[in-house]
mmCIF file of C-alpha atoms in Angstrom:
data_model
loop_
_atom_site.group_PDB
_atom_site.id
_atom_site.type_symbol
_atom_site.label_atom_id
_atom_site.label_comp_id
_atom_site.label_asym_id
_atom_site.label_seq_id
_atom_site.Cartn_x
_atom_site.Cartn_y
_atom_site.Cartn_z
ATOM 1 C CA UNK A 258 -5.791 19.461 41.768
ATOM 2 C CA UNK A 259 -8.047 23.354 40.784
ATOM 3 C CA UNK A 260 -7.876 23.431 37.018
ATOM 4 C CA UNK A 261 -8.632 27.597 37.624
ATOM 5 C CA UNK A 262 -6.901 29.408 40.038
ATOM 6 C CA UNK A 263 -7.515 32.989 39.160
ATOM 7 C CA UNK A 264 -4.475 33.000 36.848
ATOM 8 C CA UNK A 265 -5.314 33.155 33.182
ATOM 9 C CA UNK A 266 -2.577 31.854 31.839
ATOM 10 C CA UNK A 267 -2.957 28.651 33.964
ATOM 11 C CA UNK A 268 -6.658 28.597 32.476
ATOM 12 C CA UNK A 269 -5.524 29.299 29.492
ATOM 13 C CA UNK A 270 -3.476 26.540 29.225
ATOM 14 C CA UNK A 271 -5.740 23.686 30.227
ATOM 15 C CA UNK A 272 -8.427 25.120 27.907
ATOM 16 C CA UNK A 273 -5.792 24.089 25.360
ATOM 17 C CA UNK A 274 -4.863 20.903 26.640
ATOM 18 C CA UNK A 275 -8.925 20.557 26.725
ATOM 19 C CA UNK A 276 -9.226 21.182 23.194
ATOM 20 C CA UNK A 277 -6.788 18.863 22.162
ATOM 21 C CA UNK A 278 -8.104 15.582 23.919
ATOM 22 C CA UNK A 279 -11.412 16.767 22.412
ATOM 23 C CA UNK A 280 -9.939 16.767 18.897
ATOM 24 C CA UNK A 281 -7.700 13.472 19.819
ATOM 25 C CA UNK A 282 -11.187 11.911 21.042
ATOM 26 C CA UNK A 283 -12.955 12.714 17.604
ATOM 27 C CA UNK A 284 -15.184 14.952 18.808
ATOM 28 C CA UNK A 285 -15.942 16.923 15.762
ATOM 29 C CA UNK A 286 -14.373 18.100 13.043
ATOM 30 C CA UNK A 287 -11.343 20.770 14.231
ATOM 31 C CA UNK A 288 -11.491 24.384 12.811
ATOM 32 C CA UNK A 289 -9.011 25.082 10.890
ATOM 33 C CA UNK A 290 -5.539 26.976 12.239
ATOM 34 C CA UNK A 291 -2.740 28.885 11.001
ATOM 35 C CA UNK A 292 0.813 27.510 9.616
ATOM 36 C CA UNK A 293 3.613 29.177 8.666
ATOM 37 C CA UNK A 294 6.335 28.012 6.767
ATOM 38 C CA UNK A 295 8.554 29.010 4.390
ATOM 39 C CA UNK A 296 7.469 33.235 5.046
ATOM 40 C CA UNK A 297 3.860 31.937 3.776
ATOM 41 C CA UNK A 298 0.417 31.603 5.798
ATOM 42 C CA UNK A 299 -1.306 28.452 5.546
ATOM 43 C CA UNK A 300 -5.070 27.829 6.652
ATOM 44 C CA UNK A 301 -5.071 24.023 7.069
ATOM 45 C CA UNK A 302 -7.681 22.086 8.234
ATOM 46 C CA UNK A 303 -6.979 19.032 11.017
ATOM 47 C CA UNK A 304 -6.791 15.440 10.798
ATOM 48 C CA UNK A 305 -5.792 14.256 14.116
ATOM 49 C CA UNK A 306 -8.538 10.966 14.146
ATOM 50 C CA UNK A 307 -7.750 7.405 12.253
ATOM 51 C CA UNK A 308 -10.977 8.577 10.891
ATOM 52 C CA UNK A 309 -10.112 12.534 9.522
ATOM 53 C CA UNK A 310 -7.024 11.132 8.144
ATOM 54 C CA UNK A 311 -8.634 8.215 6.203
ATOM 55 C CA UNK A 312 -10.836 10.332 4.737
ATOM 56 C CA UNK A 313 -8.450 13.414 4.238
ATOM 57 C CA UNK A 314 -9.503 15.737 0.668
ATOM 58 C CA UNK A 315 -11.525 12.739 -0.494
ATOM 59 C CA UNK A 316 -14.664 13.565 -2.759
ATOM 60 C CA UNK A 317 -13.031 17.677 -2.492
ATOM 61 C CA UNK A 318 -12.825 19.850 -5.645
ATOM 62 C CA UNK A 319 -11.682 22.754 -4.560
ATOM 63 C CA UNK A 320 -9.323 24.009 -2.426
ATOM 64 C CA UNK A 321 -7.865 27.747 -1.819
ATOM 65 C CA UNK A 322 -4.660 29.503 -2.835
ATOM 66 C CA UNK A 323 -3.081 28.612 0.672
ATOM 67 C CA UNK A 324 -5.462 25.979 2.525
ATOM 68 C CA UNK A 325 -4.482 22.636 2.669
ATOM 69 C CA UNK A 326 -5.258 19.736 5.386
ATOM 70 C CA UNK A 327 -2.280 18.867 8.174
ATOM 71 C CA UNK A 328 -2.310 15.208 8.715
ATOM 72 C CA UNK A 329 -1.070 14.962 12.952
ATOM 73 C CA UNK A 330 0.137 11.911 13.718
ATOM 74 C CA UNK A 331 0.552 10.038 17.059
ATOM 75 C CA UNK A 332 4.052 8.918 16.212
ATOM 76 C CA UNK A 333 7.261 9.664 14.241
ATOM 77 C CA UNK A 334 7.427 6.835 11.570
ATOM 78 C CA UNK A 335 7.080 6.131 7.408
ATOM 79 C CA UNK A 336 4.247 7.718 5.546
ATOM 80 C CA UNK A 337 2.497 6.572 2.796
ATOM 81 C CA UNK A 338 -0.581 8.592 1.348
ATOM 82 C CA UNK A 339 -2.817 7.721 -1.581
ATOM 83 C CA UNK A 340 -4.943 9.943 -3.627
ATOM 84 C CA UNK A 341 -8.185 7.497 -3.943
ATOM 85 C CA UNK A 342 -11.528 9.207 -4.314
ATOM 86 C CA UNK A 343 -9.601 12.282 -4.220
ATOM 87 C CA UNK A 344 -9.916 14.463 -7.835
ATOM 88 C CA UNK A 345 -7.655 17.494 -6.976
ATOM 89 C CA UNK A 346 -3.912 17.264 -7.542
ATOM 90 C CA UNK A 347 -2.075 17.581 -4.269
ATOM 91 C CA UNK A 348 1.596 17.948 -3.471
ATOM 92 C CA UNK A 349 2.137 16.205 -0.049
ATOM 93 C CA UNK A 350 5.113 17.479 1.876
ATOM 94 C CA UNK A 351 5.826 15.080 5.301
ATOM 95 C CA UNK A 352 7.772 16.478 8.482
ATOM 96 C CA UNK A 353 9.240 15.333 11.391
ATOM 97 C CA UNK A 354 9.073 15.329 15.235
ATOM 98 C CA UNK A 355 10.694 19.052 15.096
ATOM 99 C CA UNK A 356 7.991 19.976 11.664
ATOM 100 C CA UNK A 357 10.912 19.666 10.235
ATOM 101 C CA UNK A 358 9.971 19.335 5.664
ATOM 102 C CA UNK A 359 11.467 16.059 5.165
ATOM 103 C CA UNK A 360 10.315 15.960 1.708
ATOM 104 C CA UNK A 361 7.318 16.447 -1.133
ATOM 105 C CA UNK A 362 5.834 14.874 -3.176
ATOM 106 C CA UNK A 363 3.367 15.723 -6.164
ATOM 107 C CA UNK A 364 0.802 13.234 -6.403
ATOM 108 C CA UNK A 365 -2.070 12.827 -8.969
ATOM 109 C CA UNK A 366 -6.316 12.866 -8.790
ATOM 110 C CA UNK A 367 -8.016 9.736 -8.015
ATOM 111 C CA UNK A 368 -4.897 7.891 -8.193
ATOM 112 C CA UNK A 369 -3.417 4.257 -5.739
ATOM 113 C CA UNK A 370 -0.299 4.711 -6.287
ATOM 114 C CA UNK A 371 1.445 4.769 -3.085
ATOM 115 C CA UNK A 372 3.151 7.878 -1.918
ATOM 116 C CA UNK A 373 6.128 7.601 1.001
ATOM 117 C CA UNK A 374 8.078 9.954 3.098
ATOM 118 C CA UNK A 375 11.680 9.689 2.547
ATOM 119 C CA UNK A 376 12.512 9.695 6.154
ATOM 120 C CA UNK A 377 10.291 8.859 9.481
ATOM 121 C CA UNK A 378 7.794 11.787 9.949
ATOM 122 C CA UNK A 379 4.721 13.253 12.352
ATOM 123 C CA UNK A 380 3.117 15.444 10.342
ATOM 124 C CA UNK A 381 2.307 15.584 6.350
ATOM 125 C CA UNK A 382 0.778 18.724 4.449
ATOM 126 C CA UNK A 383 -1.252 18.484 2.080
ATOM 127 C CA UNK A 384 -1.326 21.356 -0.710
ATOM 128 C CA UNK A 385 -2.722 22.292 -4.451
ATOM 129 C CA UNK A 386 -0.025 20.247 -6.259
ATOM 130 C CA UNK A 387 2.890 23.013 -7.343
ATOM 131 C CA UNK A 388 2.544 24.980 -3.972
ATOM 132 C CA UNK A 389 5.900 23.727 -2.348
ATOM 133 C CA UNK A 390 7.661 24.328 -5.643
ATOM 134 C CA UNK A 391 6.069 28.056 -6.268
ATOM 135 C CA UNK A 392 6.584 29.160 -2.690
ATOM 136 C CA UNK A 393 10.235 27.806 -2.518
ATOM 137 C CA UNK A 394 9.684 25.263 -0.049
ATOM 138 C CA UNK A 395 12.959 23.081 0.565
ATOM 139 C CA UNK A 396 13.032 20.054 2.363
ATOM 140 C CA UNK A 397 15.057 20.825 6.054
ATOM 141 C CA UNK A 398 12.810 24.415 6.174
ATOM 142 C CA UNK A 399 10.646 24.811 9.457
ATOM 143 C CA UNK A 400 7.054 24.300 9.718
ATOM 144 C CA UNK A 401 5.673 26.832 12.471
ATOM 145 C CA UNK A 402 3.227 24.961 14.366
ATOM 146 C CA UNK A 403 0.700 26.527 16.964
ATOM 147 C CA UNK A 404 1.204 25.423 20.374
ATOM 148 C CA UNK A 405 -1.438 22.577 20.760
ATOM 149 C CA UNK A 406 -0.833 20.999 18.255
ATOM 150 C CA UNK A 407 3.425 21.340 18.411
ATOM 151 C CA UNK A 408 3.047 20.438 22.082
ATOM 152 C CA UNK A 409 1.018 17.221 22.301
#
């Protein structure tokens, strides 16, 4: 099989696949990605490895206005999060495999309270507390993901 056959679109697709494989292998911290939800552009760090998902936003003391962290899981199921060692108040949105918002919840800093998705979710997006409400984001809205994440 030839990866590059002179077709740059073909090469770009292979490069995307290689990048995702490296991300999933845990080779360094991935670059933030731009997402769109409810007409808002969000710059999100990716948490695709078990280590990155476990660390999340722990020990952070600041998150920009339209910045967040997107947790990408290998399968869709009920998801659980807590705020241990996370000093900033956050909202978390849970999204199914199509990127549809299932529900969102507010979470208090440094808490061991468990926050669960109301239905199976493949993605979770943590944002500053109040972000979902302030931007009119409601269950049923679609999160638009980059092809490299959506197509994995």
